[in-house]
Amino acid sequence: LVAREQFAEAERYLSLAVRVNPANVDARLALADLYRGPLGDPQRAATEYREALRTGVDTPADLEQIGDAALETGDYRQAIDALNRAVE
């Protein structure tokens, strides 16, 4: 859906996936990326990234992405946490 630029529909499905399974890190990260990018809502992206951290995201690339997004919104505490975890 994102590849076809059907962003609202992608948001709807990803939000449903997160509601059904709040521990679904992949869906949460995809939703955060959608908010950060095409939907232009960095605060909602930050919320989803924060939840992804709580639910156990552990790949360095994902952690770096979360850290970068946190820097963009001025959430330096989350940025430091995510980036530190990325290099551990």
Tab-separated table of C-alpha atoms in Angstrom:
chain	number	residue	atom	x	y	z
A	1	LEU	CA	0.000	0.000	0.000
A	2	VAL	CA	2.818	2.405	0.800
A	3	ALA	CA	4.513	1.569	-2.505
A	4	ARG	CA	1.268	2.511	-4.247
A	5	GLU	CA	1.068	5.697	-2.151
A	6	GLN	CA	-2.128	4.589	-0.442
A	7	PHE	CA	-0.970	6.095	2.823
A	8	ALA	CA	-4.320	6.470	4.587
A	9	GLU	CA	-5.177	2.842	3.916
A	10	ALA	CA	-1.720	1.726	5.023
A	11	GLU	CA	-2.161	3.715	8.231
A	12	ARG	CA	-5.519	2.062	8.851
A	13	TYR	CA	-4.159	-1.478	8.415
A	14	LEU	CA	-1.004	-0.862	10.437
A	15	SER	CA	-3.004	0.746	13.244
A	16	LEU	CA	-5.276	-2.279	13.288
A	17	ALA	CA	-2.279	-4.630	13.413
A	18	VAL	CA	-0.879	-2.714	16.397
A	19	ARG	CA	-4.247	-2.750	18.189
A	20	VAL	CA	-4.626	-6.494	17.640
A	21	ASN	CA	-1.047	-7.206	18.729
A	22	PRO	CA	0.624	-4.314	20.587
A	23	ALA	CA	3.909	-6.272	20.630
A	24	ASN	CA	4.077	-6.358	16.813
A	25	VAL	CA	7.289	-4.357	16.473
A	26	ASP	CA	7.383	-4.576	12.674
A	27	ALA	CA	3.904	-3.067	12.305
A	28	ARG	CA	4.695	-0.411	14.913
A	29	LEU	CA	7.917	0.580	13.130
A	30	ALA	CA	6.181	0.672	9.741
A	31	LEU	CA	3.455	2.876	11.210
A	32	ALA	CA	6.050	5.173	12.769
A	33	ASP	CA	7.882	5.406	9.440
A	34	LEU	CA	4.614	6.296	7.735
A	35	TYR	CA	3.966	9.087	10.247
A	36	ARG	CA	7.553	10.314	10.041
A	37	GLY	CA	7.550	10.323	6.236
A	38	PRO	CA	4.537	10.633	3.947
A	39	LEU	CA	1.975	11.525	6.622
A	40	GLY	CA	4.214	14.228	8.097
A	41	ASP	CA	3.306	13.705	11.752
A	42	PRO	CA	6.589	13.487	13.699
A	43	GLN	CA	4.883	13.504	17.098
A	44	ARG	CA	2.800	10.425	16.286
A	45	ALA	CA	5.918	8.827	14.830
A	46	ALA	CA	7.736	9.521	18.110
A	47	THR	CA	4.927	7.857	20.058
A	48	GLU	CA	5.120	4.720	17.906
A	49	TYR	CA	8.913	4.632	18.086
A	50	ARG	CA	8.723	4.962	21.877
A	51	GLU	CA	6.347	2.001	22.021
A	52	ALA	CA	8.646	0.002	19.753
A	53	LEU	CA	11.469	0.618	22.223
A	54	ARG	CA	9.254	-0.564	25.078
A	55	THR	CA	8.208	-3.709	23.226
A	56	GLY	CA	11.747	-4.786	22.516
A	57	VAL	CA	13.085	-3.550	19.197
A	58	ASP	CA	16.710	-4.622	19.162
A	59	THR	CA	18.228	-4.353	15.698
A	60	PRO	CA	20.883	-1.657	15.395
A	61	ALA	CA	19.349	-0.252	12.191
A	62	ASP	CA	15.918	0.128	13.809
A	63	LEU	CA	17.424	1.621	16.949
A	64	GLU	CA	19.428	4.099	14.889
A	65	GLN	CA	16.284	5.101	12.990
A	66	ILE	CA	14.429	5.623	16.272
A	67	GLY	CA	17.329	7.686	17.592
A	68	ASP	CA	17.406	9.864	14.481
A	69	ALA	CA	13.657	10.439	14.634
A	70	ALA	CA	13.912	11.357	18.322
A	71	LEU	CA	16.608	13.915	17.509
A	72	GLU	CA	14.322	15.468	14.893
A	73	THR	CA	11.584	16.014	17.484
A	74	GLY	CA	13.946	17.155	20.250
A	75	ASP	CA	13.435	14.074	22.412
A	76	TYR	CA	17.089	13.820	23.372
A	77	ARG	CA	16.537	11.312	26.151
A	78	GLN	CA	14.927	8.836	23.760
A	79	ALA	CA	17.595	9.563	21.146
A	80	ILE	CA	20.386	8.798	23.594
A	81	ASP	CA	18.666	5.640	24.799
A	82	ALA	CA	18.046	4.313	21.285
A	83	LEU	CA	21.486	5.206	19.938
A	84	ASN	CA	23.254	3.751	22.978
A	85	ARG	CA	21.325	0.512	22.516
A	86	ALA	CA	22.233	0.499	18.820
A	87	VAL	CA	25.951	0.362	19.591
A	88	GLU	CA	25.780	-2.167	22.445
